XYZ file of C-alpha atoms in Angstrom:
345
model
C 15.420 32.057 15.359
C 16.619 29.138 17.086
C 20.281 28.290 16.632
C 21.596 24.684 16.695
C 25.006 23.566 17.436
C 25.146 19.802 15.046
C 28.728 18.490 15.169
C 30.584 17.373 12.766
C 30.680 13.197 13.345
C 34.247 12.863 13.964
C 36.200 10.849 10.800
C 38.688 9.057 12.619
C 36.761 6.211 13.731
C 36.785 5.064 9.769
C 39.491 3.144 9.174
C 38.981 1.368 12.169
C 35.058 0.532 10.714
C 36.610 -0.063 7.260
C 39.094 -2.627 8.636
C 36.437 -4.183 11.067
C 33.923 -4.813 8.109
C 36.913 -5.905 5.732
C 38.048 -8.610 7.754
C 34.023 -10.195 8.059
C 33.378 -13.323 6.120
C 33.477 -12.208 2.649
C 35.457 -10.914 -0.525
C 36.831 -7.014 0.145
C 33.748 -4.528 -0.850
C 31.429 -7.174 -1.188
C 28.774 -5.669 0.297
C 28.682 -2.282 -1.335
C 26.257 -0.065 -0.016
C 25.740 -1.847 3.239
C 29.380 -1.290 3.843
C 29.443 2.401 3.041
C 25.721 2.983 5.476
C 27.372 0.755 8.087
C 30.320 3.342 8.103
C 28.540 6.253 7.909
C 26.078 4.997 10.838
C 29.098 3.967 13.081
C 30.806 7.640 12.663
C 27.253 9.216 13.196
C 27.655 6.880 16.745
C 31.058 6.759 17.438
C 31.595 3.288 17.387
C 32.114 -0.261 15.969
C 28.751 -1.777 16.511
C 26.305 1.105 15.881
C 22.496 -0.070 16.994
C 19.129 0.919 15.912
C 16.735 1.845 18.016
C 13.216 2.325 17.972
C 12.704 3.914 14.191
C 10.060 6.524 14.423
C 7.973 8.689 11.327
C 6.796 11.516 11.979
C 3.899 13.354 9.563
C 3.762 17.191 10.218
C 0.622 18.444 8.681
C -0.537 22.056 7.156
C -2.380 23.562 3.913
C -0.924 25.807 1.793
C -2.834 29.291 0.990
C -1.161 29.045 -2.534
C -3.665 25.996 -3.070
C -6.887 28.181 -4.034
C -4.736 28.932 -7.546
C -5.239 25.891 -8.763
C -1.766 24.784 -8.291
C -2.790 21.464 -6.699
C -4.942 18.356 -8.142
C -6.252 17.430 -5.127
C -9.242 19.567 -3.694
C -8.251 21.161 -0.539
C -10.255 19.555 1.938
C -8.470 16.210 1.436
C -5.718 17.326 4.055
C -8.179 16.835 6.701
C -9.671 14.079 5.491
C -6.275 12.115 5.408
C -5.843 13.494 8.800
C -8.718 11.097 9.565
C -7.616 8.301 7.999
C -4.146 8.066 9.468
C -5.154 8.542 13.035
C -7.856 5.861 12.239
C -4.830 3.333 10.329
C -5.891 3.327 6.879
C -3.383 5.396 5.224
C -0.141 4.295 3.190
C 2.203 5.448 5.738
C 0.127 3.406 8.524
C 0.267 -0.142 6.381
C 4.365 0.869 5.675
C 4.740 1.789 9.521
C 3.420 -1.521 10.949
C 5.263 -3.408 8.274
C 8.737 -2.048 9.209
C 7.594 -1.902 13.110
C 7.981 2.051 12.931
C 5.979 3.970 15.484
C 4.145 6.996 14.084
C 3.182 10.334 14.724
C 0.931 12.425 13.102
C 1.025 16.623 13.702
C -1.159 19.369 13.134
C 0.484 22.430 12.507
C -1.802 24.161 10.413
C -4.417 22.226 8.624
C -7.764 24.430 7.347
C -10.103 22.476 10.045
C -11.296 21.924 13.739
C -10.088 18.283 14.785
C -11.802 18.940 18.537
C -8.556 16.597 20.127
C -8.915 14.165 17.961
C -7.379 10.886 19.581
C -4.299 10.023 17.997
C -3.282 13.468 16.471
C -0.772 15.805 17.831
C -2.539 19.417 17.960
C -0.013 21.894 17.289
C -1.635 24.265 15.402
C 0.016 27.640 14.193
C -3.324 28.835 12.225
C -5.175 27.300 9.414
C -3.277 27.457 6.355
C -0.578 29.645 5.416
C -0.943 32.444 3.519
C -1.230 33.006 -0.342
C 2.302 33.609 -0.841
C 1.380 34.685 -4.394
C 0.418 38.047 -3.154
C 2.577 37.923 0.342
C 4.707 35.992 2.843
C 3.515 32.852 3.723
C 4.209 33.157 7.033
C 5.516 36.024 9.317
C 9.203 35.147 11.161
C 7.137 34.193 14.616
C 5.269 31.344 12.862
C 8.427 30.759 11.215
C 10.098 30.353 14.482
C 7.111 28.512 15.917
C 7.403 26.018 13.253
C 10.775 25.003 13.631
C 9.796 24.728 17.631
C 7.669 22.532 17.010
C 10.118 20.117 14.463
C 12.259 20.405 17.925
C 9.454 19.438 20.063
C 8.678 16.586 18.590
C 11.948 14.976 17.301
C 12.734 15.456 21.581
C 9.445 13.089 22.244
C 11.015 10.853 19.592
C 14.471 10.809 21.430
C 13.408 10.965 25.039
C 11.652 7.226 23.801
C 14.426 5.824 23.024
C 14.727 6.453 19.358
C 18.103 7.110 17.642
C 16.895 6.979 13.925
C 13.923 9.082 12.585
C 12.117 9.803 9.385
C 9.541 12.547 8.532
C 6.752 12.459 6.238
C 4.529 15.703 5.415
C 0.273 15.888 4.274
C -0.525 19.272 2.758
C -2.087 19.638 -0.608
C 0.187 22.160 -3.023
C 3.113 21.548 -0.978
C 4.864 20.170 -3.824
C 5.017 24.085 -5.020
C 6.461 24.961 -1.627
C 9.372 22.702 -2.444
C 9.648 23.548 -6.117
C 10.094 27.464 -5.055
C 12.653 26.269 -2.701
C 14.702 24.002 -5.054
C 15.073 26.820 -7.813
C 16.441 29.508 -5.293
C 18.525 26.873 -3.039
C 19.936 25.442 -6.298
C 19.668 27.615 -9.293
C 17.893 24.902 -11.290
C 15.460 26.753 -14.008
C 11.994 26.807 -11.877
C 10.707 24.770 -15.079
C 12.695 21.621 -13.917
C 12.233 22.000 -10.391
C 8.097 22.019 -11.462
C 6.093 18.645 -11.850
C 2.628 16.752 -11.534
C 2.440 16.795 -7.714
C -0.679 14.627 -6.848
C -1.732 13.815 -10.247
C -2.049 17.161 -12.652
C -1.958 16.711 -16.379
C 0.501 18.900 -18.696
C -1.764 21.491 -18.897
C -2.239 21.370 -15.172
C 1.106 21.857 -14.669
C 1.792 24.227 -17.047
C -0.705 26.411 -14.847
C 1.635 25.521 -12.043
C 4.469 27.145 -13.568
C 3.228 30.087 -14.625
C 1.854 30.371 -10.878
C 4.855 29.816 -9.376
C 6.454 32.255 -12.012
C 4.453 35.049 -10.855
C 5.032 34.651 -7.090
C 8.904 34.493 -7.511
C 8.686 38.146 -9.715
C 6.082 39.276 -6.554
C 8.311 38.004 -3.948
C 9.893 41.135 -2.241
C 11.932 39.372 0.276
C 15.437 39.675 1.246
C 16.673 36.339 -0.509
C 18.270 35.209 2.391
C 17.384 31.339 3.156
C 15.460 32.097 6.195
C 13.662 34.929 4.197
C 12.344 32.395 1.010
C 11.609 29.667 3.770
C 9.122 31.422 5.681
C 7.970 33.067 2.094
C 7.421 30.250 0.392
C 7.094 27.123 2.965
C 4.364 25.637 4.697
C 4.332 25.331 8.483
C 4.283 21.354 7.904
C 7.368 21.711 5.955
C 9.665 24.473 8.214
C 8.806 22.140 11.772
C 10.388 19.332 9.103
C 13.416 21.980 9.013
C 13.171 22.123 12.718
C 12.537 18.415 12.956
C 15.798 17.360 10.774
C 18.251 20.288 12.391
C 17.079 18.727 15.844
C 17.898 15.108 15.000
C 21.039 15.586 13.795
C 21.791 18.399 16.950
C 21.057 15.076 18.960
C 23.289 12.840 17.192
C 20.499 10.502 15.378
C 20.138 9.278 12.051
C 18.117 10.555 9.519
C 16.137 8.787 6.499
C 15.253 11.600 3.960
C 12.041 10.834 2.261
C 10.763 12.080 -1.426
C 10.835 15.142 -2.994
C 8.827 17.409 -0.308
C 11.249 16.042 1.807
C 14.227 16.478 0.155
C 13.665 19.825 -0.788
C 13.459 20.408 3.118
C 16.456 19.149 3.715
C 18.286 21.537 1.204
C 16.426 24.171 3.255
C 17.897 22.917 6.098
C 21.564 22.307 5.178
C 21.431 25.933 4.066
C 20.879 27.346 8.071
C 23.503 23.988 8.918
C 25.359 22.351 6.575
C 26.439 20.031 8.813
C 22.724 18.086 8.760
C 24.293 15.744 5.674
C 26.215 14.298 7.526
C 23.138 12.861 9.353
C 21.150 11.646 6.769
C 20.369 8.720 4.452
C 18.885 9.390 1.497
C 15.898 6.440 0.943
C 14.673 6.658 -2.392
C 13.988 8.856 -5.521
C 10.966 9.510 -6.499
C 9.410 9.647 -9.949
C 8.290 13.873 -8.656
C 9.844 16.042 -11.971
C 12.900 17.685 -10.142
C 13.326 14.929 -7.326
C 16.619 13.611 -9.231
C 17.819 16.885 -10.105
C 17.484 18.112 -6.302
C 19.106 14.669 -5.151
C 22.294 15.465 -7.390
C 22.446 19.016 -6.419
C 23.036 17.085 -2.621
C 25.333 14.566 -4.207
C 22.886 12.112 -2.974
C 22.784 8.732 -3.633
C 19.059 7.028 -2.619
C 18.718 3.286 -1.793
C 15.470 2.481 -3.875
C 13.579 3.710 -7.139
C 10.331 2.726 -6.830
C 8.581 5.613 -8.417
C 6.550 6.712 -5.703
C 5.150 10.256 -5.032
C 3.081 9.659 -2.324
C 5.231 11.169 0.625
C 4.050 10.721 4.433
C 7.958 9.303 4.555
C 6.188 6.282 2.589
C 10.009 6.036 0.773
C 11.618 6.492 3.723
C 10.184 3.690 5.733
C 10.310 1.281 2.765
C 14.029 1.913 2.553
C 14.737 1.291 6.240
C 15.192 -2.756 6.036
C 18.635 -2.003 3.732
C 19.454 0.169 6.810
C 19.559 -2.677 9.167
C 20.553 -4.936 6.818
C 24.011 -2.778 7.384
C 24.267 -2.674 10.672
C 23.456 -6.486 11.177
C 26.246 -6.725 8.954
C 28.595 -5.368 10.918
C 27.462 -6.954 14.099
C 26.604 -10.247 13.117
C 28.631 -11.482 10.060
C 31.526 -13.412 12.206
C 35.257 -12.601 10.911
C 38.050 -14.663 9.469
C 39.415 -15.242 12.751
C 37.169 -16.747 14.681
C 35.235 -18.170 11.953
C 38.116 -20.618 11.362
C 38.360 -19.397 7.471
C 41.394 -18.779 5.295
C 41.170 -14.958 4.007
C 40.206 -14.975 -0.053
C 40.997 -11.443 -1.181
């Protein structure tokens, strides 16, 4: 599998940020957040007056063989159908996108139908659906590997047009069990917490959910490495994320980590690299059961609580005005000097 080599941002450049956004227009600390993302931002560039550039969102698409155990409360056929409504403009992510001026992408990497080029999606098919990972792998290492390729791929278009911050979104019904598989063996949280309502099931529902996801960890027959229970458990939209998020940060841009699927593929990712965190903004928590657990277990600390669960980077996007809000901050806000006013702290 494909190695990356993601630096470590260089710390050095902080107290000069620190002292540059202590000596704008206002009391010490004032700012709060803004302050710390406009420091993190400006070590992620290497500078004083970090930029933004052309925010992209990019929604990798697959089923999820798991799906036909009932795991999911959506039917199965509504990946495709979404499919059609985002290339078409109608979905949540679309509205969010033109809102907050993010360009989109939308990839198929292995939804369960024929799109025939379908203007406006990006056809990057592995096959249709994973496998049923209840009963075996759900994916061999070469779709593994093809997966992250394509995360690469993609998050290269991104860059090579200009963009230096990036978000990713995901469409797959039952890939909320993907991530909840994920989160108990990445963190050691009791599969019970890391389980929730997904797209909408009912206690019972999820109860079901549990006991599925019970039986595929005591049938999994892996090697329990990380790259093993990825490409056991995962879903080819969710490992090009992995690829996606290990590329970005390989190139030096910054990262806005969506909800839970999201999340969860981050923690996948940091455990290949480690060094992704250092990347990525964390944009909200969602009201998924385990989100907040999986967000500590990062020693994250997300922008908004809104109490979505919608993914598609919907969170993500919605978080990305406090973003610039930081770095205009930092570049705008005149300081004491040449403003002409008498320091107050």
């Amino acid at each position: 599998m494909r190695t990356f080599n993601i630096k470590t941002p260089d710390k050095t450049i902080i107290p000069a940020l620190q002292d540059k956004i202590d000596n704008l227009t206002k009391p010490q600390g004032s700012l709060g957040r803004l302050e710390e993302l406009a420091i993190q931002i400006g070590t992620i560039q290497q500078t004083l007056s970090p930029r933004l550039h052309k925010p992209q969102n990019i929604v990798f698409a697959a089923d999820h063989g798991i799906v036909v155990e009932g795991v999911s409360f959506s039917a199965p056929e509504v990946t495709a159908q979404q499919i059609y409504n985002f290339v078409k403009g109608g979905g949540g992510v679309n509205m969010f996108a033109r809102q907050h001026h993010f360009d989109l992408k939308i990839v198929d990497c292995g939804v369960n139908a024929d799109f025939h080029n379908l203007p406006g999606l990006i056809d990057r098919k592995i096959r249709k659906s994973t496998s049923n990972y209840l009963y075996e792998a759900a994916m061999s290492k070469e779709e593994m590997e093809r997966a992250i390729e394509i995360g690469v791929e993609i998050v290269d278009m991104t860059f090579n047009e200009g963009s230096n911050i990036i978000s990713f979104g995901e469409l797959g019904m039952a890939n909320t069990s993907a991530s909840s598989l994920w989160m108990t063996y990445f963190t050691g949280i009791p599969l019970k917490e890391c389980v929730g309502a997904g797209s909408g099931l009912n206690s019972q529902g999820i109860a079901h959910k549990y006991n599925v996801l019970k039986r595929a960890m005591e049938n999994y027959t892996g090697n329990h490495t990380p790259e093993d229970i990825i490409r056991w458990f995962g879903g080819f939209e969710m490992v090009a994320a992995i690829g996606g998020m290990l590329r970005a940060s390989e190139l030096g841009m910054i990262i806005i980590v969506d909800g839970f699927i999201m999340t969860n593929c981050l923690l996948a990712a940091s455990q290949l690299h480690p060094e992704v965190l250092e990347y990525c903004i964390f944009g909200h928590q969602g009201d998924e059961a385990g989100h907040k657990l999986v967000l500590e277990a990062l020693h994250a600390h997300p922008l908004l609580h809104l109490g979505l669960r919608l993914g598609e980077g919907t969170g993500a996007i919605c978080s990305y005005p406090i973003i610039e809000s930081a770095i205009r901050m930092i570049n705008e806000m005149n300081d004491f000097q040449s403003a002409a006013v008498t320091k107050y702290f």
